[in-house]
Amino acid sequence: MTAYAHDRVTVSSGGRGGPQKGLLRFLTCGSVDDGKSTLIGRLLYDTKLILEDQLAALKRDSRKHGTAGDDIDFALLVDGLEAEREQGITIDVAYRFFSTPRRAFIVADTPGHEQYTRNMATGASNSQAAVILIDARKGVLTQTRRHSYICSLLGIRHVVLAVNKIDLVDFSGERFHHIVGDYLGFAQALSFSSITPIPVSARYGDNVTTRSQRMCWYDGPTLIEHLEGLDASEGLDVKPFRFPVQWVNRPNLDFRGFSGTVASGAVRAGDRVVVAASGRETHVARIVTADGDLPEAHAGDAVTLTLSDEVDVARGDMLAEPQARPEVVDQFAAQVLWMIEEPMLPGRSYLMRIGTKFVPARVTSLKHKTDVNTLEHIAAKTLGLNEIGLCNLSTATPVAFDPYSENRETGSFVLIDRFTNATAGAGMIAFGLRRATNIHRQALLVDKTARTRLNGHRPAILWFTGLSGSGKSTIANIVERELHAHGAHTYMLDGDNVRHGLNRDLGFTDADRVENIRRVGEVARLFVDAGAIVLCSFISPFRAERRMVRELVDEGEFIEIHVDTPLEICKQRDPKGLYARALEGKIKNFTGIDSPYETPESPEIVVDTGEGSAEDAAARIVAALRARQIIA
Amino acid sequence: MTTGTQSRQTLSQHLKRLEAESIGIIREVAAEFRNPVMLYSIGKDSGVMLHLALKAFYPSKPPFPLLHIDTGWKFREMIRHRDWIAAHYGVRLLVHTNPEGVARGINPIASGSQLHTQVMKTEALKQALDKWEFDAAFGGARRDEEKSRAKERVFSFRSAGHVWDPRNQRPELWNLYNTRIAKGETIRVFPLSNWTELDIWQYTRAEQIPVVPLYFAAPRPVVERDGLLIMRDDDRMPLQAGEAEQVRVVRFRSLGCYPLSAAIESRAASLDDIIEEMLIARTSERSGRLIDSDEAASMEKKKREGYF
């Protein structure tokens, strides 16, 4: 194939062909009419990225849809989708490319409307800097604050404050300085490391790529000069080594490599590395690429590592530096941005993608949501579309991460709706929760076995379930009295009593009922861990909730006791008058009347108080506990 | 394929970074999808994409086949190149042509570019994806090509029936791609999203990737039609009244069906020349594509219907 032959040439770095400084990705944000698209169109035009045929189309379109009279409307070049051209707004993230002799740029053009916060966050997640536009006539607006907050939250450290339409305020330096003062006052609360204010006119090009002759009071850089020189590296290279394993490369039995992209830090052949989740240590044998083995690989490099030992590593695992390991926990706190219509519900299971790992996860609690306009914290039960809140999350298996503020690569995750597969939420991890960290890392000196030995009986949850009025509490009381008389350590958790304290913030919605049982289950588990026998008396009509508590403790520690009193007898007894009121329709969702009771499928013990006294039932339960060697 | 450390030295930081990002995307698909395929259109972008796939899985082979949608009207040199590439790299190549379109006699000259593209490219692609039950398909599209492409995701979700709804695309944050789909749904993946035309050529040069000779200037028989230079690759394209075939030194910036791909007059006979020419070019690469100027927002319409 001589047709393909050509001489090898060296690509010059610098000059028109190859930019000198690394690629800069930045986003532009501003409110609807601040002129974002015009600014980007201006950058493309001034850097000669608009070509003749595109310019011809642009002139044609400007007459048809434009708002700039006979001038070229640069916004039309940028607003890609048909619907946007008609509505005159930008509704999605568009990526634009341009370069100067000094640097190549990718711009994420993101919309200013409140309902599109998620698109702005999307653009910000992959950007190193932000250009925040302000209309010189309007000054700092609510939207300016919102955009700045989202940029800060997403980890952007460098901000350019482009005070646009400066021509419309007569190039007033006073006006400019007033706006800058306003902005700096507000932005102090955010975590930017540089804020660079520049007065510009995107429409006429002042201080965009060419220095304005109409603002002698301004002696700072033009926008493009500033962006060309900006050092926006995140220092990923000098952070601890992190390598999420993406794909196991196994062409034959003699080669087993782990392909992936170095998320941060560097690794050399021969370095010790640790599999984060298992703690297993090994060495890197080779760093394999199609261009030959490398002596070392750095953040951003896509390589294949082979290891010196046969360790268990799969997609989703993370290789890390043994002296600076990531946290490995199953519970952590994170800022979550919600991105779909269906609200985020604590307790619901989502699929989390973190690094290369997919793991079921749920939000265990929403601490507060943040008003993106005022930055105030607001108590909330759910997160709606475009809302941001600080959440505690729990994952089905432990995950390795670094806080987002330390490492954007290993501290971010998305949540996926398990039914629609929509990308539902984006998360930035704040910190691991200490309790989860302790369970995995700290072996306790006094454990459940030790306490059991001291107590002389085994711990257990005696879970009394049955209809209202079936006699659960009566029987449980007698059982506790008998156990106490035997010298057993006991405690009673009663449905009515916990609602006066621990659970007094909960109502009777389905979500609250589930949370009620979850908390009771967790408390019961602590008592079991302390070596006690804990008696729980709850209607708990649903199998799912009872199973949830059962799964919290070890095999044999959950004793389900079905107090199987027929509904008719319960109704006749009606000790609290509840059945009568439910039958009159005064109480909704009453178990046995208009809400089902799911009979236990295989309870450890069944008692029927219709056939005998509560004392008889209690005696049978105590005998059963003895048979199970809970008590001697 | 070019190997050895030599080629690394010639890659700028910028190209190295683009390469690594694309390799990451390609590996992600292999790890997450049951039956992926790489669309291979024979052009320069496909060449780069295939090269990246070969690098991504080294020392393994790419764990997916190539698919070429053959309209029957590609330049003969393109088909020769395609078959040589498949043999040279030892990759599995699938070729599909819409049999119904052939039976109906659809062609770019009599049927018009719009109908031809719809039937022989868009419909044909859907048929092929259904036939082999592919759940993910790589395409070589770049965001810098065209306005509606600028908003395309890297992992672009298609509902059952291959429909692209620009209003219902999944937000893409960081590099945490959502690869989850239900049965019947598919994903189009664009590993070259962040490359520009200049990046493609500079990378092709640095890595010595084979390209179709049509990209290089040579004397070729062309006719001038509506101000565009069309190369008569065979006698299926009749001359119209007043037209005469003439030999001019031309090359192509973008390759497709020969009656729909306009040539440009150029002396650029090597990759160096092409790159030099690009740096002073004043027209966009797709300006020679007849299908894009069919109607306003035509690319977006085609994409909604399932075009790549």
CSV table of N, CA, C and O in Angstrom, one decimal, chain A residues 9 74 90 127 202 331 359 362 423 468 487 499 553:
chain,number,residue,atom,x,y,z
A,9,VAL,N,6.9,13.3,10.0
A,9,VAL,CA,7.3,14.7,10.3
A,9,VAL,C,7.1,14.9,11.8
A,9,VAL,O,6.3,14.2,12.4
A,74,PHE,N,-24.5,36.8,16.4
A,74,PHE,CA,-23.6,35.7,16.7
A,74,PHE,C,-24.2,34.5,17.4
A,74,PHE,O,-23.8,33.4,17.4
A,90,THR,N,-31.2,29.3,24.7
A,90,THR,CA,-30.3,28.1,24.7
A,90,THR,C,-30.9,27.1,25.7
A,90,THR,O,-31.1,27.5,26.9
A,127,SER,N,-15.5,21.2,33.5
A,127,SER,CA,-14.8,22.4,33.2
A,127,SER,C,-13.8,22.8,34.3
A,127,SER,O,-14.0,22.4,35.5
A,202,ALA,N,-19.4,42.0,24.1
A,202,ALA,CA,-19.4,40.8,23.2
A,202,ALA,C,-19.8,41.2,21.8
A,202,ALA,O,-19.2,40.8,20.8
A,331,GLN,N,-21.3,4.2,54.1
A,331,GLN,CA,-22.2,5.3,54.4
A,331,GLN,C,-21.4,6.6,54.4
A,331,GLN,O,-20.3,6.7,54.9
A,359,VAL,N,-23.4,0.3,42.1
A,359,VAL,CA,-23.8,-0.3,43.3
A,359,VAL,C,-25.1,0.2,43.8
A,359,VAL,O,-25.4,1.4,43.6
A,362,ARG,N,-29.0,3.9,48.7
A,362,ARG,CA,-30.2,4.7,49.0
A,362,ARG,C,-29.8,5.9,49.9
A,362,ARG,O,-28.8,5.9,50.5
A,423,THR,N,-30.7,9.2,34.4
A,423,THR,CA,-29.7,9.7,35.3
A,423,THR,C,-30.4,10.7,36.2
A,423,THR,O,-30.8,11.8,35.8
A,468,SER,N,-54.3,-5.1,65.6
A,468,SER,CA,-54.6,-4.2,66.8
A,468,SER,C,-55.6,-5.0,67.7
A,468,SER,O,-56.6,-5.5,67.2
A,487,GLY,N,-33.6,-13.6,85.5
A,487,GLY,CA,-32.3,-12.9,85.6
A,487,GLY,C,-31.8,-12.5,84.2
A,487,GLY,O,-30.6,-12.1,84.0
A,499,ARG,N,-43.3,6.3,69.7
A,499,ARG,CA,-43.8,7.5,68.9
A,499,ARG,C,-43.9,8.7,69.8
A,499,ARG,O,-44.1,9.8,69.3
A,553,VAL,N,-29.9,-8.5,62.1
A,553,VAL,CA,-29.2,-9.2,63.1
A,553,VAL,C,-28.8,-10.6,62.6
A,553,VAL,O,-29.2,-11.0,61.5
